[in-house]
C-alpha cells in the first residue's frame, strides 16, 4: 500500500496529493508518469508526476476530478492509502542543452509542465513559463512557478486576472520581443498544443508536446494510446509521452480522444450518483463532470 501524506485542493477542480513511494521518488524524472489504482475494484489510471522528494520518499500528483476514478481519488484524505502506484513509466522529457526555454501549461497541464520548468531553471537555463486558464479562480501553482522560472506570464481566457488572451498570444509576443528560444515545451489541451506548434514552426524552434491519450496498461501492449507522429503510429506510454510537436497529427489525436467518451460519461454518472447517495461532498468533482474523462494527468 502507498500511504497518502497530504491532500490539498488547488482550485475547485484540481487536487494536489502527496504519496509515499520511496522507490519511485528516487527514480522518477520530469515527464514520467505513474499508473495508480485506488483499490482492487478500481481501474488503473495514469498520472504524470508534478514533483518528487527523493529524501522524503514522496511523489506529488496533481489531477482534475473529471472522471469516475479521479472523482473517487479527490475524496481520499491524508492517512488513506492507494493499493497500486507503479512507475516510473514513459520517457523523461529531453531537456539537456536548452539555454533559453519556454514552458507552456494550459489549465491542469501547468502542473505537468512544472517539473520541466523546475529542472531547466535548476540547470542554469533561462525559463519563461506561460500558463493559461479560463479565469483567475482556476490559476494554480503561481508561487511555485515564480520560484523556478525567469519570467512567468499568466493568461486568462476572460481577462479576469488583467491579462486576457490565450497562451499562444503570449508566446507570439515573447518571440516578437526577441526571446530567441531554443526549446518550447507545451502541456495542455490537444488544441492548445496544436496551435503552440503552429506558432513555433515558422521560426524552426524545437517544440515538444506531452500527449495524453487514453491509457489502459501503460506498457505498450494494448495499443490504446497510439499517437500519429509523422508517418507512423507511436505509443504515448512507451515511445512518449513527449513527441516532436511539429510532427504530431493533432486532428487524429482529437478524433481518437472522443472514441471512448460515451463509456467515460456513463462511468462518471455512476460515480456522481454514488457520491450523491452517500450525501458527501466530492470537492467540486460533480460540477466538473462536464469535462472529459480519465487521461494521463487529467
Ligand atoms: P482549458 O480548456 O481551460 O485550457 C487551458 C488553456 O489552454 C486556455 O486557457 C488557453 O490559454 C489554452 N488554449 C485552449 N485552447 C486553445 C487554442 N485553441 N489555442 C491556443 N491556446 C488554447 O484547460 P483545462 O480545462 O484545465 O483542461 C486541461 C486540459 O489539459 C485537458 O484537455 C487535459 O486533457 C489536458 N491535459 C493534458 C496533459 C498532457 O499531458 N498533455 C496533462 C494534463 C492535462
Ligand atoms: Fe496500452 Fe500504451 S497504454 S499501449
Short mmCIF file of N, CA, C and O in Angstrom, two decimals, residues 127-176:
data_model
loop_
_atom_site.label_atom_id
_atom_site.label_comp_id
_atom_site.label_asym_id
_atom_site.label_seq_id
_atom_site.Cartn_x
_atom_site.Cartn_y
_atom_site.Cartn_z
N UNK A 127 14.29 30.42 -18.23
CA UNK A 127 12.99 29.78 -18.48
C UNK A 127 11.83 30.76 -18.35
O UNK A 127 11.59 31.31 -17.27
N UNK A 128 11.12 30.96 -19.45
CA UNK A 128 9.83 31.65 -19.37
C UNK A 128 8.76 30.58 -19.18
O UNK A 128 8.80 29.55 -19.86
N UNK A 129 7.83 30.82 -18.28
CA UNK A 129 6.69 29.91 -18.14
C UNK A 129 5.43 30.70 -18.47
O UNK A 129 5.15 31.74 -17.87
N UNK A 130 4.71 30.22 -19.48
CA UNK A 130 3.44 30.85 -19.87
C UNK A 130 2.33 29.88 -19.52
O UNK A 130 2.36 28.71 -19.93
N UNK A 131 1.36 30.35 -18.73
CA UNK A 131 0.24 29.48 -18.38
C UNK A 131 -1.08 30.12 -18.80
O UNK A 131 -1.18 31.35 -18.89
N UNK A 132 -2.07 29.28 -19.06
CA UNK A 132 -3.38 29.79 -19.48
C UNK A 132 -4.50 29.08 -18.74
O UNK A 132 -4.46 27.85 -18.55
N UNK A 133 -5.48 29.86 -18.30
CA UNK A 133 -6.63 29.32 -17.56
C UNK A 133 -7.89 30.03 -18.05
O UNK A 133 -7.82 31.14 -18.57
N UNK A 134 -9.06 29.38 -17.80
CA UNK A 134 -10.31 30.01 -18.24
C UNK A 134 -10.57 31.30 -17.46
O UNK A 134 -11.06 32.26 -18.01
N UNK A 135 -10.25 31.31 -16.17
CA UNK A 135 -10.44 32.53 -15.37
C UNK A 135 -9.48 32.53 -14.19
O UNK A 135 -8.81 31.53 -13.93
N UNK A 136 -9.44 33.62 -13.45
CA UNK A 136 -8.42 33.80 -12.40
C UNK A 136 -8.61 32.82 -11.24
O UNK A 136 -7.64 32.48 -10.55
N UNK A 137 -9.83 32.34 -11.02
CA UNK A 137 -10.06 31.41 -9.92
C UNK A 137 -9.46 30.03 -10.19
O UNK A 137 -9.36 29.20 -9.28
N UNK A 138 -9.11 29.76 -11.43
CA UNK A 138 -8.55 28.45 -11.78
C UNK A 138 -7.03 28.46 -11.83
O UNK A 138 -6.41 27.41 -12.04
N UNK A 139 -6.42 29.62 -11.63
CA UNK A 139 -4.95 29.72 -11.71
C UNK A 139 -4.32 28.87 -10.60
O UNK A 139 -4.75 28.92 -9.45
N UNK A 140 -3.32 28.07 -10.97
CA UNK A 140 -2.65 27.21 -9.98
C UNK A 140 -1.13 27.41 -10.05
O UNK A 140 -0.60 27.82 -11.08
N UNK A 141 -0.47 27.11 -8.94
CA UNK A 141 0.99 26.98 -8.83
C UNK A 141 1.76 28.25 -9.15
O UNK A 141 2.93 28.18 -9.56
N UNK A 142 1.14 29.42 -8.95
CA UNK A 142 1.85 30.68 -9.27
C UNK A 142 3.12 30.85 -8.44
O UNK A 142 4.17 31.23 -8.97
N UNK A 143 3.04 30.56 -7.14
CA UNK A 143 4.21 30.76 -6.27
C UNK A 143 5.33 29.79 -6.63
O UNK A 143 6.51 30.17 -6.70
N UNK A 144 4.95 28.53 -6.86
CA UNK A 144 5.96 27.52 -7.19
C UNK A 144 6.65 27.88 -8.50
O UNK A 144 7.88 27.75 -8.62
N UNK A 145 5.89 28.34 -9.48
CA UNK A 145 6.49 28.70 -10.78
C UNK A 145 7.36 29.94 -10.63
O UNK A 145 8.45 30.01 -11.21
N UNK A 146 6.92 30.91 -9.84
CA UNK A 146 7.75 32.10 -9.60
C UNK A 146 9.13 31.71 -9.07
O UNK A 146 10.15 32.28 -9.45
N UNK A 147 9.14 30.72 -8.18
CA UNK A 147 10.40 30.30 -7.55
C UNK A 147 11.29 29.52 -8.51
O UNK A 147 12.48 29.35 -8.25
N UNK A 148 10.74 29.03 -9.62
CA UNK A 148 11.53 28.17 -10.52
C UNK A 148 11.43 28.63 -11.97
O UNK A 148 11.35 27.79 -12.88
N UNK A 149 11.42 29.93 -12.19
CA UNK A 149 11.40 30.42 -13.58
C UNK A 149 12.06 31.79 -13.62
O UNK A 149 12.22 32.45 -12.60
N UNK A 150 12.40 32.22 -14.83
CA UNK A 150 12.96 33.55 -15.01
C UNK A 150 11.83 34.56 -15.11
O UNK A 150 11.91 35.69 -14.64
N UNK A 151 10.74 34.13 -15.75
CA UNK A 151 9.61 35.03 -16.01
C UNK A 151 8.35 34.17 -16.07
O UNK A 151 8.36 33.10 -16.67
N UNK A 152 7.28 34.67 -15.44
CA UNK A 152 6.00 33.93 -15.50
C UNK A 152 4.93 34.83 -16.10
O UNK A 152 4.77 35.98 -15.67
N UNK A 153 4.22 34.32 -17.10
CA UNK A 153 3.13 35.08 -17.72
C UNK A 153 1.86 34.24 -17.57
O UNK A 153 1.81 33.11 -18.06
N UNK A 154 0.87 34.78 -16.87
CA UNK A 154 -0.39 34.04 -16.66
C UNK A 154 -1.48 34.70 -17.50
O UNK A 154 -1.80 35.88 -17.31
N UNK A 155 -2.05 33.92 -18.42
CA UNK A 155 -3.11 34.43 -19.29
C UNK A 155 -4.46 33.85 -18.82
O UNK A 155 -4.52 32.71 -18.35
N UNK A 156 -5.52 34.64 -18.97
CA UNK A 156 -6.86 34.08 -18.74
C UNK A 156 -7.74 34.35 -19.96
O UNK A 156 -7.63 35.40 -20.59
N UNK A 157 -8.61 33.36 -20.24
CA UNK A 157 -9.49 33.49 -21.41
C UNK A 157 -10.42 34.70 -21.26
O UNK A 157 -10.71 35.39 -22.23
N UNK A 158 -10.89 34.93 -20.01
CA UNK A 158 -11.85 36.03 -19.81
C UNK A 158 -11.20 37.32 -19.33
O UNK A 158 -11.88 38.32 -19.09
N UNK A 159 -9.88 37.31 -19.15
CA UNK A 159 -9.18 38.53 -18.74
C UNK A 159 -9.36 38.87 -17.27
O UNK A 159 -9.00 39.97 -16.83
N UNK A 160 -9.92 37.95 -16.47
CA UNK A 160 -10.23 38.29 -15.08
C UNK A 160 -9.00 38.52 -14.21
O UNK A 160 -9.10 39.07 -13.12
N UNK A 161 -7.82 38.12 -14.66
CA UNK A 161 -6.60 38.44 -13.91
C UNK A 161 -5.90 39.66 -14.50
O UNK A 161 -4.75 39.96 -14.16
N UNK A 162 -6.58 40.34 -15.44
CA UNK A 162 -5.99 41.53 -16.05
C UNK A 162 -5.11 41.23 -17.25
O UNK A 162 -4.46 42.12 -17.79
N UNK A 163 -5.05 39.96 -17.66
CA UNK A 163 -4.17 39.54 -18.77
C UNK A 163 -4.98 38.64 -19.70
O UNK A 163 -4.87 37.43 -19.64
N UNK A 164 -5.78 39.26 -20.56
CA UNK A 164 -6.72 38.48 -21.40
C UNK A 164 -6.03 37.92 -22.64
O UNK A 164 -5.31 38.64 -23.33
N UNK A 165 -6.28 36.64 -22.90
CA UNK A 165 -5.75 36.05 -24.13
C UNK A 165 -5.35 34.60 -23.92
O UNK A 165 -5.39 34.08 -22.81
N UNK A 166 -4.98 33.96 -25.02
CA UNK A 166 -4.54 32.56 -24.98
C UNK A 166 -3.03 32.50 -24.80
O UNK A 166 -2.31 33.48 -25.07
N UNK A 167 -2.54 31.34 -24.40
CA UNK A 167 -1.09 31.17 -24.21
C UNK A 167 -0.32 31.46 -25.49
O UNK A 167 0.81 31.96 -25.46
N UNK A 168 -0.94 31.16 -26.63
CA UNK A 168 -0.25 31.36 -27.91
C UNK A 168 -0.02 32.85 -28.20
O UNK A 168 0.95 33.20 -28.86
N UNK A 169 -0.91 33.71 -27.71
CA UNK A 169 -0.71 35.15 -27.91
C UNK A 169 0.51 35.62 -27.11
O UNK A 169 1.33 36.40 -27.60
N UNK A 170 0.63 35.12 -25.88
CA UNK A 170 1.80 35.49 -25.06
C UNK A 170 3.08 34.94 -25.68
O UNK A 170 4.13 35.61 -25.69
N UNK A 171 3.00 33.72 -26.21
CA UNK A 171 4.17 33.11 -26.84
C UNK A 171 4.61 33.94 -28.06
O UNK A 171 5.81 34.25 -28.22
N UNK A 172 3.65 34.31 -28.90
CA UNK A 172 3.98 35.10 -30.10
C UNK A 172 4.62 36.43 -29.69
O UNK A 172 5.60 36.87 -30.30
N UNK A 173 4.06 37.03 -28.64
CA UNK A 173 4.61 38.32 -28.18
C UNK A 173 6.06 38.17 -27.71
O UNK A 173 6.92 38.98 -28.04
N UNK A 174 6.33 37.09 -26.96
CA UNK A 174 7.70 36.89 -26.48
C UNK A 174 8.66 36.62 -27.65
O UNK A 174 9.80 37.10 -27.66
N UNK A 175 8.18 35.88 -28.66
CA UNK A 175 9.03 35.62 -29.84
C UNK A 175 9.30 36.95 -30.55
O UNK A 175 10.45 37.26 -30.91
N UNK A 176 8.25 37.78 -30.71
CA UNK A 176 8.41 39.09 -31.37
C UNK A 176 9.36 40.00 -30.60
O UNK A 176 10.06 40.82 -31.18
#
